[in-house]
PDB file of C-alpha atoms in Angstrom:
ATOM      1  CA  MET A   1     -56.413   0.627 -74.635  1.00  0.00           C
ATOM      2  CA  ASN A   2     -53.773  -0.425 -72.095  1.00  0.00           C
ATOM      3  CA  GLU A   3     -54.663  -1.791 -68.652  1.00  0.00           C
ATOM      4  CA  GLU A   4     -54.235   1.502 -66.762  1.00  0.00           C
ATOM      5  CA  ALA A   5     -56.265   3.390 -69.317  1.00  0.00           C
ATOM      6  CA  GLY A   6     -59.037   0.844 -68.808  1.00  0.00           C
ATOM      7  CA  PHE A   7     -59.092   1.490 -65.058  1.00  0.00           C
ATOM      8  CA  VAL A   8     -59.080   5.255 -65.577  1.00  0.00           C
ATOM      9  CA  ALA A   9     -61.892   5.120 -68.137  1.00  0.00           C
ATOM     10  CA  ALA A  10     -64.039   3.007 -65.821  1.00  0.00           C
ATOM     11  CA  LEU A  11     -63.485   5.325 -62.868  1.00  0.00           C
ATOM     12  CA  ALA A  12     -63.975   8.468 -64.929  1.00  0.00           C
ATOM     13  CA  ALA A  13     -67.362   7.093 -65.959  1.00  0.00           C
ATOM     14  CA  ASN A  14     -68.293   6.059 -62.408  1.00  0.00           C
ATOM     15  CA  PRO A  15     -66.134   7.821 -59.772  1.00  0.00           C
ATOM     16  CA  SER A  16     -68.164   6.360 -56.901  1.00  0.00           C
ATOM     17  CA  ASP A  17     -67.260   2.775 -57.812  1.00  0.00           C
ATOM     18  CA  GLN A  18     -65.314   1.880 -54.669  1.00  0.00           C
ATOM     19  CA  THR A  19     -64.538  -1.640 -55.819  1.00  0.00           C
ATOM     20  CA  ALA A  20     -62.991  -0.452 -59.079  1.00  0.00           C
ATOM     21  CA  ALA A  21     -60.974   2.148 -57.157  1.00  0.00           C
ATOM     22  CA  LEU A  22     -59.571  -0.463 -54.768  1.00  0.00           C
ATOM     23  CA  VAL A  23     -58.739  -2.872 -57.576  1.00  0.00           C
ATOM     24  CA  PHE A  24     -56.902  -0.054 -59.354  1.00  0.00           C
ATOM     25  CA  ALA A  25     -55.116   0.801 -56.077  1.00  0.00           C
ATOM     26  CA  ASP A  26     -53.933  -2.807 -55.754  1.00  0.00           C
ATOM     27  CA  TRP A  27     -52.760  -2.719 -59.381  1.00  0.00           C
ATOM     28  CA  LEU A  28     -50.780   0.469 -58.695  1.00  0.00           C
ATOM     29  CA  ASP A  29     -49.288  -0.976 -55.489  1.00  0.00           C
ATOM     30  CA  GLU A  30     -48.037  -3.998 -57.377  1.00  0.00           C
ATOM     31  CA  ARG A  31     -46.103  -1.643 -59.652  1.00  0.00           C
ATOM     32  CA  GLY A  32     -44.716   0.521 -56.850  1.00  0.00           C
ATOM     33  CA  ASP A  33     -46.806   3.490 -57.972  1.00  0.00           C
ATOM     34  CA  PRO A  34     -47.238   6.085 -55.162  1.00  0.00           C
ATOM     35  CA  ARG A  35     -50.818   6.660 -56.286  1.00  0.00           C
ATOM     36  CA  GLY A  36     -51.839   3.303 -54.799  1.00  0.00           C
ATOM     37  CA  PRO A  37     -52.347   4.481 -51.185  1.00  0.00           C
ATOM     38  CA  MET A  38     -53.927   7.714 -52.451  1.00  0.00           C
ATOM     39  CA  MET A  39     -56.529   5.820 -54.448  1.00  0.00           C
ATOM     40  CA  ARG A  40     -57.747   4.195 -51.254  1.00  0.00           C
ATOM     41  CA  VAL A  41     -58.756   7.500 -49.658  1.00  0.00           C
ATOM     42  CA  PRO A  42     -61.976   8.857 -51.188  1.00  0.00           C
ATOM     43  CA  ASP A  43     -61.198  12.471 -50.234  1.00  0.00           C
ATOM     44  CA  ILE A  44     -57.841  12.267 -51.988  1.00  0.00           C
ATOM     45  CA  ARG A  45     -59.218  10.285 -54.893  1.00  0.00           C
ATOM     46  CA  GLY A  46     -61.633  13.137 -55.576  1.00  0.00           C
ATOM     47  CA  TRP A  47     -58.636  15.338 -56.407  1.00  0.00           C
ATOM     48  CA  MET A  48     -57.410  12.721 -58.890  1.00  0.00           C
ATOM     49  CA  HIS A  49     -60.585  12.611 -60.986  1.00  0.00           C
ATOM     50  CA  PRO A  50     -60.941  12.365 -63.984  1.00  0.00           C
ATOM     51  CA  THR A  51     -57.406  11.422 -65.131  1.00  0.00           C
ATOM     52  CA  TYR A  52     -56.332   9.734 -61.856  1.00  0.00           C
ATOM     53  CA  GLU A  53     -52.831  11.123 -62.082  1.00  0.00           C
ATOM     54  CA  ASN A  54     -50.827  12.013 -58.985  1.00  0.00           C
ATOM     55  CA  PRO A  55     -52.907  14.671 -57.136  1.00  0.00           C
ATOM     56  CA  LEU A  56     -49.951  16.538 -55.648  1.00  0.00           C
ATOM     57  CA  PRO A  57     -49.629  19.108 -58.477  1.00  0.00           C
ATOM     58  CA  LYS A  58     -53.358  19.845 -58.292  1.00  0.00           C
ATOM     59  CA  LEU A  59     -53.235  20.172 -54.505  1.00  0.00           C
ATOM     60  CA  ALA A  60     -50.216  22.486 -54.736  1.00  0.00           C
ATOM     61  CA  ALA A  61     -52.083  24.572 -57.308  1.00  0.00           C
ATOM     62  CA  ALA A  62     -54.912  24.997 -54.795  1.00  0.00           C
ATOM     63  CA  ILE A  63     -52.421  26.339 -52.247  1.00  0.00           C
ATOM     64  CA  VAL A  64     -51.304  28.892 -54.840  1.00  0.00           C
ATOM     65  CA  SER A  65     -54.769  29.900 -56.063  1.00  0.00           C
ATOM     66  CA  GLY A  66     -56.459  29.826 -52.681  1.00  0.00           C
ATOM     67  CA  LYS A  67     -59.420  27.897 -54.077  1.00  0.00           C
ATOM     68  CA  GLY A  68     -60.152  24.995 -51.762  1.00  0.00           C
ATOM     69  CA  VAL A  69     -56.980  25.733 -49.830  1.00  0.00           C
ATOM     70  CA  SER A  70     -58.311  24.411 -46.504  1.00  0.00           C
ATOM     71  CA  GLU A  71     -59.367  21.093 -47.997  1.00  0.00           C
ATOM     72  CA  ALA A  72     -56.151  20.858 -50.023  1.00  0.00           C
ATOM     73  CA  SER A  73     -54.050  21.400 -46.882  1.00  0.00           C
ATOM     74  CA  LYS A  74     -55.862  18.560 -45.115  1.00  0.00           C
ATOM     75  CA  ARG A  75     -55.389  16.226 -48.072  1.00  0.00           C
ATOM     76  CA  LEU A  76     -51.693  17.078 -48.248  1.00  0.00           C
ATOM     77  CA  ALA A  77     -51.411  16.271 -44.559  1.00  0.00           C
ATOM     78  CA  ARG A  78     -53.168  12.958 -45.151  1.00  0.00           C
ATOM     79  CA  ILE A  79     -50.707  12.113 -47.920  1.00  0.00           C
ATOM     80  CA  GLY A  80     -47.856  12.879 -45.521  1.00  0.00           C
ATOM     81  CA  GLU A  81     -44.135  13.062 -46.275  1.00  0.00           C
ATOM     82  CA  ALA A  82     -44.679  12.929 -50.029  1.00  0.00           C
ATOM     83  CA  SER A  83     -46.344  16.359 -49.801  1.00  0.00           C
ATOM     84  CA  VAL A  84     -43.223  18.108 -48.520  1.00  0.00           C
ATOM     85  CA  PRO A  85     -41.391  18.390 -51.884  1.00  0.00           C
ATOM     86  CA  VAL A  86     -44.345  20.234 -53.455  1.00  0.00           C
ATOM     87  CA  LEU A  87     -44.843  22.575 -50.491  1.00  0.00           C
ATOM     88  CA  VAL A  88     -41.235  23.587 -49.828  1.00  0.00           C
ATOM     89  CA  PRO A  89     -40.820  25.525 -53.124  1.00  0.00           C
ATOM     90  CA  LEU A  90     -43.953  27.504 -52.267  1.00  0.00           C
ATOM     91  CA  LEU A  91     -42.250  28.844 -49.128  1.00  0.00           C
ATOM     92  CA  THR A  92     -40.319  31.199 -51.430  1.00  0.00           C
ATOM     93  CA  HIS A  93     -43.210  32.030 -53.761  1.00  0.00           C
ATOM     94  CA  ASP A  94     -43.388  35.623 -54.985  1.00  0.00           C
ATOM     95  CA  THR A  95     -46.763  36.139 -53.282  1.00  0.00           C
ATOM     96  CA  PRO A  96     -46.694  36.491 -49.475  1.00  0.00           C
ATOM     97  CA  ILE A  97     -50.088  34.833 -48.945  1.00  0.00           C
ATOM     98  CA  VAL A  98     -48.955  31.763 -50.894  1.00  0.00           C
ATOM     99  CA  ARG A  99     -45.854  31.492 -48.706  1.00  0.00           C
ATOM    100  CA  LEU A 100     -48.071  31.670 -45.631  1.00  0.00           C
ATOM    101  CA  ARG A 101     -50.481  29.017 -46.939  1.00  0.00           C
ATOM    102  CA  ALA A 102     -47.564  26.682 -47.669  1.00  0.00           C
ATOM    103  CA  ALA A 103     -46.136  27.219 -44.179  1.00  0.00           C
ATOM    104  CA  LYS A 104     -49.522  26.536 -42.596  1.00  0.00           C
ATOM    105  CA  ALA A 105     -49.953  23.391 -44.687  1.00  0.00           C
ATOM    106  CA  LEU A 106     -46.554  22.138 -43.545  1.00  0.00           C
ATOM    107  CA  ARG A 107     -47.470  22.888 -39.957  1.00  0.00           C
ATOM    108  CA  ILE A 108     -50.547  20.655 -40.298  1.00  0.00           C
ATOM    109  CA  LEU A 109     -48.203  17.847 -41.371  1.00  0.00           C
ATOM    110  CA  GLY A 110     -46.396  18.179 -38.037  1.00  0.00           C
ATOM    111  CA  PRO A 111     -43.608  15.588 -37.598  1.00  0.00           C
ATOM    112  CA  LYS A 112     -44.165  14.367 -41.157  1.00  0.00           C
ATOM    113  CA  ALA A 113     -42.693  17.684 -42.372  1.00  0.00           C
ATOM    114  CA  ALA A 114     -39.201  16.827 -41.077  1.00  0.00           C
ATOM    115  CA  ALA A 115     -37.680  17.060 -44.563  1.00  0.00           C
ATOM    116  CA  ALA A 116     -38.633  20.750 -44.634  1.00  0.00           C
ATOM    117  CA  VAL A 117     -36.321  21.683 -41.724  1.00  0.00           C
ATOM    118  CA  PRO A 118     -33.538  23.208 -43.901  1.00  0.00           C
ATOM    119  CA  ALA A 119     -36.030  25.382 -45.809  1.00  0.00           C
ATOM    120  CA  LEU A 120     -37.811  26.416 -42.600  1.00  0.00           C
ATOM    121  CA  THR A 121     -34.496  27.331 -40.995  1.00  0.00           C
ATOM    122  CA  GLU A 122     -33.687  29.610 -43.926  1.00  0.00           C
ATOM    123  CA  ILE A 123     -37.035  31.354 -43.493  1.00  0.00           C
ATOM    124  CA  VAL A 124     -36.396  31.954 -39.802  1.00  0.00           C
ATOM    125  CA  LYS A 125     -33.124  33.672 -40.718  1.00  0.00           C
ATOM    126  CA  GLY A 126     -35.030  36.322 -42.642  1.00  0.00           C
ATOM    127  CA  THR A 127     -36.125  39.745 -41.468  1.00  0.00           C
ATOM    128  CA  GLY A 128     -38.766  42.263 -42.433  1.00  0.00           C
ATOM    129  CA  THR A 129     -42.485  42.658 -41.980  1.00  0.00           C
ATOM    130  CA  ALA A 130     -43.553  41.075 -45.281  1.00  0.00           C
ATOM    131  CA  ASN A 131     -42.574  37.562 -44.190  1.00  0.00           C
ATOM    132  CA  ALA A 132     -43.258  37.914 -40.457  1.00  0.00           C
ATOM    133  CA  ALA A 133     -46.312  35.623 -40.418  1.00  0.00           C
ATOM    134  CA  VAL A 134     -44.447  32.950 -42.389  1.00  0.00           C
ATOM    135  CA  ARG A 135     -41.532  33.143 -39.948  1.00  0.00           C
ATOM    136  CA  ARG A 136     -43.915  32.615 -37.033  1.00  0.00           C
ATOM    137  CA  GLU A 137     -45.306  29.482 -38.672  1.00  0.00           C
ATOM    138  CA  ALA A 138     -41.782  28.254 -39.451  1.00  0.00           C
ATOM    139  CA  VAL A 139     -40.602  28.853 -35.895  1.00  0.00           C
ATOM    140  CA  ALA A 140     -43.625  27.022 -34.483  1.00  0.00           C
ATOM    141  CA  LEU A 141     -43.088  24.017 -36.753  1.00  0.00           C
ATOM    142  CA  LEU A 142     -39.367  23.858 -36.014  1.00  0.00           C
ATOM    143  CA  GLY A 143     -40.300  23.705 -32.350  1.00  0.00           C
ATOM    144  CA  VAL A 144     -42.715  20.831 -32.984  1.00  0.00           C
ATOM    145  CA  LEU A 145     -40.019  19.030 -34.968  1.00  0.00           C
ATOM    146  CA  ARG A 146     -37.478  19.759 -32.203  1.00  0.00           C
ATOM    147  CA  ALA A 147     -35.060  20.764 -34.926  1.00  0.00           C
ATOM    148  CA  LYS A 148     -32.094  21.308 -32.633  1.00  0.00           C
ATOM    149  CA  SER A 149     -29.324  21.069 -35.195  1.00  0.00           C
ATOM    150  CA  GLY A 150     -28.736  24.449 -36.800  1.00  0.00           C
ATOM    151  CA  ALA A 151     -32.270  25.722 -36.277  1.00  0.00           C
ATOM    152  CA  GLN A 152     -32.047  26.347 -32.537  1.00  0.00           C
ATOM    153  CA  GLY A 153     -29.896  29.455 -32.857  1.00  0.00           C
ATOM    154  CA  GLU A 154     -32.135  30.863 -35.561  1.00  0.00           C
ATOM    155  CA  ILE A 155     -35.235  30.317 -33.442  1.00  0.00           C
ATOM    156  CA  ALA A 156     -33.560  32.105 -30.530  1.00  0.00           C
ATOM    157  CA  LYS A 157     -32.887  35.081 -32.803  1.00  0.00           C
ATOM    158  CA  GLY A 158     -36.644  35.497 -32.972  1.00  0.00           C
ATOM    159  CA  LEU A 159     -36.445  36.929 -29.451  1.00  0.00           C
ATOM    160  CA  ASP A 160     -34.783  39.990 -30.999  1.00  0.00           C
ATOM    161  CA  SER A 161     -37.639  40.617 -33.447  1.00  0.00           C
ATOM    162  CA  GLU A 162     -39.395  43.966 -33.337  1.00  0.00           C
ATOM    163  CA  HIS A 163     -42.700  42.073 -33.469  1.00  0.00           C
ATOM    164  CA  ALA A 164     -44.048  40.766 -30.156  1.00  0.00           C
ATOM    165  CA  ALA A 165     -45.894  37.942 -31.945  1.00  0.00           C
ATOM    166  CA  GLU A 166     -42.615  36.655 -33.382  1.00  0.00           C
ATOM    167  CA  ARG A 167     -40.918  36.837 -29.999  1.00  0.00           C
ATOM    168  CA  LEU A 168     -43.806  34.924 -28.439  1.00  0.00           C
ATOM    169  CA  ALA A 169     -43.639  32.292 -31.200  1.00  0.00           C
ATOM    170  CA  ALA A 170     -39.917  31.918 -30.511  1.00  0.00           C
ATOM    171  CA  VAL A 171     -40.591  31.319 -26.820  1.00  0.00           C
ATOM    172  CA  GLU A 172     -43.215  28.679 -27.584  1.00  0.00           C
ATOM    173  CA  ALA A 173     -40.876  26.922 -30.021  1.00  0.00           C
ATOM    174  CA  LEU A 174     -37.818  27.061 -27.767  1.00  0.00           C
ATOM    175  CA  VAL A 175     -39.546  25.286 -24.914  1.00  0.00           C
ATOM    176  CA  LYS A 176     -40.199  22.302 -27.185  1.00  0.00           C
ATOM    177  CA  LEU A 177     -36.469  21.918 -27.854  1.00  0.00           C
ATOM    178  CA  ARG A 178     -35.735  21.081 -24.209  1.00  0.00           C
ATOM    179  CA  THR A 179     -32.058  22.016 -24.314  1.00  0.00           C
ATOM    180  CA  GLN A 180     -29.861  24.155 -22.068  1.00  0.00           C
ATOM    181  CA  THR A 181     -29.378  26.674 -24.861  1.00  0.00           C
ATOM    182  CA  ALA A 182     -33.137  26.943 -25.220  1.00  0.00           C
ATOM    183  CA  GLY A 183     -33.437  27.443 -21.467  1.00  0.00           C
ATOM    184  CA  ALA A 184     -30.938  30.301 -21.594  1.00  0.00           C
ATOM    185  CA  ALA A 185     -32.948  31.916 -24.390  1.00  0.00           C
ATOM    186  CA  LEU A 186     -36.109  31.660 -22.300  1.00  0.00           C
ATOM    187  CA  CYS A 187     -34.283  33.451 -19.489  1.00  0.00           C
ATOM    188  CA  LYS A 188     -33.544  36.262 -21.924  1.00  0.00           C
ATOM    189  CA  ALA A 189     -37.258  36.487 -22.707  1.00  0.00           C
ATOM    190  CA  LEU A 190     -37.963  37.223 -19.034  1.00  0.00           C
ATOM    191  CA  ALA A 191     -36.787  40.770 -19.756  1.00  0.00           C
ATOM    192  CA  ASP A 192     -38.940  41.221 -22.865  1.00  0.00           C
ATOM    193  CA  PRO A 193     -40.817  44.551 -23.089  1.00  0.00           C
ATOM    194  CA  THR A 194     -44.130  42.746 -23.678  1.00  0.00           C
ATOM    195  CA  GLU A 195     -45.820  41.166 -20.658  1.00  0.00           C
ATOM    196  CA  GLU A 196     -47.293  38.286 -22.689  1.00  0.00           C
ATOM    197  CA  VAL A 197     -43.821  37.205 -23.806  1.00  0.00           C
ATOM    198  CA  ARG A 198     -42.376  37.505 -20.278  1.00  0.00           C
ATOM    199  CA  ARG A 199     -45.290  35.556 -18.849  1.00  0.00           C
ATOM    200  CA  ALA A 200     -44.915  32.747 -21.418  1.00  0.00           C
ATOM    201  CA  ALA A 201     -41.194  32.465 -20.670  1.00  0.00           C
ATOM    202  CA  ALA A 202     -41.770  32.423 -16.899  1.00  0.00           C
ATOM    203  CA  ILE A 203     -44.499  29.787 -17.130  1.00  0.00           C
ATOM    204  CA  HIS A 204     -42.344  27.526 -19.276  1.00  0.00           C
ATOM    205  CA  LEU A 205     -39.389  27.931 -16.915  1.00  0.00           C
ATOM    206  CA  ARG A 206     -41.690  27.038 -14.044  1.00  0.00           C
ATOM    207  CA  TYR A 207     -42.208  23.616 -15.603  1.00  0.00           C
ATOM    208  CA  THR A 208     -38.728  23.028 -17.013  1.00  0.00           C
ATOM    209  CA  ALA A 209     -36.462  24.397 -14.267  1.00  0.00           C
ATOM    210  CA  GLY A 210     -34.262  21.986 -12.341  1.00  0.00           C
ATOM    211  CA  PRO A 211     -31.070  21.821 -10.236  1.00  0.00           C
ATOM    212  CA  ALA A 212     -28.831  22.004 -13.324  1.00  0.00           C
ATOM    213  CA  MET A 213     -30.256  25.367 -14.414  1.00  0.00           C
ATOM    214  CA  THR A 214     -28.075  27.577 -12.246  1.00  0.00           C
ATOM    215  CA  PHE A 215     -27.743  29.989 -15.183  1.00  0.00           C
ATOM    216  CA  ALA A 216     -31.421  30.849 -14.681  1.00  0.00           C
ATOM    217  CA  VAL A 217     -31.078  32.068 -11.076  1.00  0.00           C
ATOM    218  CA  ALA A 218     -30.066  35.656 -11.867  1.00  0.00           C
ATOM    219  CA  PRO A 219     -32.745  36.335 -14.506  1.00  0.00           C
ATOM    220  CA  LEU A 220     -35.387  34.650 -12.359  1.00  0.00           C
ATOM    221  CA  ARG A 221     -34.423  36.838  -9.401  1.00  0.00           C
ATOM    222  CA  LYS A 222     -34.952  39.890 -11.586  1.00  0.00           C
ATOM    223  CA  ALA A 223     -38.307  38.475 -12.673  1.00  0.00           C
ATOM    224  CA  LEU A 224     -39.407  38.417  -9.037  1.00  0.00           C
ATOM    225  CA  GLY A 225     -39.676  42.187  -9.277  1.00  0.00           C
ATOM    226  CA  ASP A 226     -41.890  42.078 -12.358  1.00  0.00           C
ATOM    227  CA  PRO A 227     -45.100  44.049 -11.759  1.00  0.00           C
ATOM    228  CA  ALA A 228     -47.107  41.295 -13.461  1.00  0.00           C
ATOM    229  CA  THR A 229     -48.124  38.509 -11.068  1.00  0.00           C
ATOM    230  CA  GLY A 230     -48.229  36.144 -14.032  1.00  0.00           C
ATOM    231  CA  VAL A 231     -44.466  36.594 -14.371  1.00  0.00           C
ATOM    232  CA  ALA A 232     -43.327  36.816 -10.744  1.00  0.00           C
ATOM    233  CA  ALA A 233     -45.303  33.822  -9.408  1.00  0.00           C
ATOM    234  CA  PRO A 234     -43.940  31.268 -11.928  1.00  0.00           C
ATOM    235  CA  ALA A 235     -40.445  32.703 -11.341  1.00  0.00           C
ATOM    236  CA  VAL A 236     -40.795  31.908  -7.619  1.00  0.00           C
ATOM    237  CA  ILE A 237     -41.686  28.292  -8.378  1.00  0.00           C
ATOM    238  CA  ALA A 238     -38.880  27.958 -10.933  1.00  0.00           C
ATOM    239  CA  LEU A 239     -36.354  29.101  -8.324  1.00  0.00           C
ATOM    240  CA  GLY A 240     -37.779  26.571  -5.882  1.00  0.00           C
ATOM    241  CA  LYS A 241     -37.215  23.788  -8.421  1.00  0.00           C
ATOM    242  CA  ILE A 242     -33.593  24.808  -8.861  1.00  0.00           C
ATOM    243  CA  GLY A 243     -33.299  24.172  -5.128  1.00  0.00           C
ATOM    244  CA  PRO A 244     -30.253  24.867  -2.925  1.00  0.00           C
ATOM    245  CA  LYS A 245     -28.276  26.187  -5.878  1.00  0.00           C
ATOM    246  CA  ALA A 246     -30.756  29.108  -5.966  1.00  0.00           C
ATOM    247  CA  ALA A 247     -29.947  30.053  -2.346  1.00  0.00           C
ATOM    248  CA  ALA A 248     -28.898  33.536  -3.462  1.00  0.00           C
ATOM    249  CA  ALA A 249     -32.569  34.240  -4.176  1.00  0.00           C
ATOM    250  CA  VAL A 250     -33.734  33.544  -0.603  1.00  0.00           C
ATOM    251  CA  PRO A 251     -33.536  37.207   0.539  1.00  0.00           C
ATOM    252  CA  ASP A 252     -35.559  38.253  -2.524  1.00  0.00           C
ATOM    253  CA  LEU A 253     -38.179  35.612  -1.788  1.00  0.00           C
ATOM    254  CA  LEU A 254     -38.455  36.654   1.850  1.00  0.00           C
ATOM    255  CA  ARG A 255     -38.911  40.295   0.859  1.00  0.00           C
ATOM    256  CA  LEU A 256     -41.849  39.290  -1.300  1.00  0.00           C
ATOM    257  CA  LEU A 257     -43.699  37.440   1.445  1.00  0.00           C
ATOM    258  CA  PRO A 258     -45.252  40.331   3.472  1.00  0.00           C
ATOM    259  CA  GLY A 259     -46.946  41.992   0.502  1.00  0.00           C
ATOM    260  CA  ALA A 260     -47.675  38.863  -1.505  1.00  0.00           C
ATOM    261  CA  THR A 261     -51.093  38.279  -3.018  1.00  0.00           C
ATOM    262  CA  GLY A 262     -52.805  34.909  -2.532  1.00  0.00           C
ATOM    263  CA  GLU A 263     -51.313  33.486  -5.709  1.00  0.00           C
ATOM    264  CA  GLN A 264     -47.867  34.847  -4.922  1.00  0.00           C
ATOM    265  CA  ARG A 265     -48.025  33.564  -1.334  1.00  0.00           C
ATOM    266  CA  MET A 266     -48.883  30.064  -2.533  1.00  0.00           C
ATOM    267  CA  ALA A 267     -45.982  30.211  -4.960  1.00  0.00           C
ATOM    268  CA  LEU A 268     -43.607  31.314  -2.212  1.00  0.00           C
ATOM    269  CA  ILE A 269     -44.753  28.480   0.063  1.00  0.00           C
ATOM    270  CA  GLU A 270     -44.284  25.995  -2.782  1.00  0.00           C
ATOM    271  CA  ALA A 271     -40.779  27.342  -3.416  1.00  0.00           C
TER     272      ALA A 271
END
């Protein structure tokens, strides 16, 4: 029996032996084996029993089967960047629910999923109802990753989706990019047919608007006439933050004052 086999046999016989697990982890570290850090985490080590091989294939299998998928997703997130190569192929799995589970698992990884940006960008390019939920997850994660290169234009295309949930996800992702192109896309969302999307865009512009955003003046002026207070009030504040360069909106703001509600009046005063 070789040395590794001896460790495995001992742990297979007594999985709760923390000392043996840590000694084995040190042994693996000394040999540059990626299992070393995994052996130190009891919740991950449980997925390695009884052979104590790399748990990634077993965790990926749980994503596919759906058995223990929530726990598997958390363990993959704990493992970190090394999980990305086993999750990315599942984004194009034949079964829609598997694609969605993989996307959700990557989203839990957050910034550690940076290596998945090219695959996520390809997903966002897609169309059709079957993959809509996966696209929403991909768009959200790209926003978290602030994947500006290449992905930004694809995220903005989400504003043209027939699904309001996808358009809303695009708005939420675009604001995280913090670029002028993203700001222009948010202005486009001010004219969305769904109030929730318009409101989200207006609220984000309220917090991100500044003197350099002169391109936002015209769409914000139009938003002042939105029947939803949740759209018009943030638009007022956004124009105020643009400052003197939004002077063209002054007549519109003054027209709003006489019939303004309490919230609108406060917004006008702030502007």
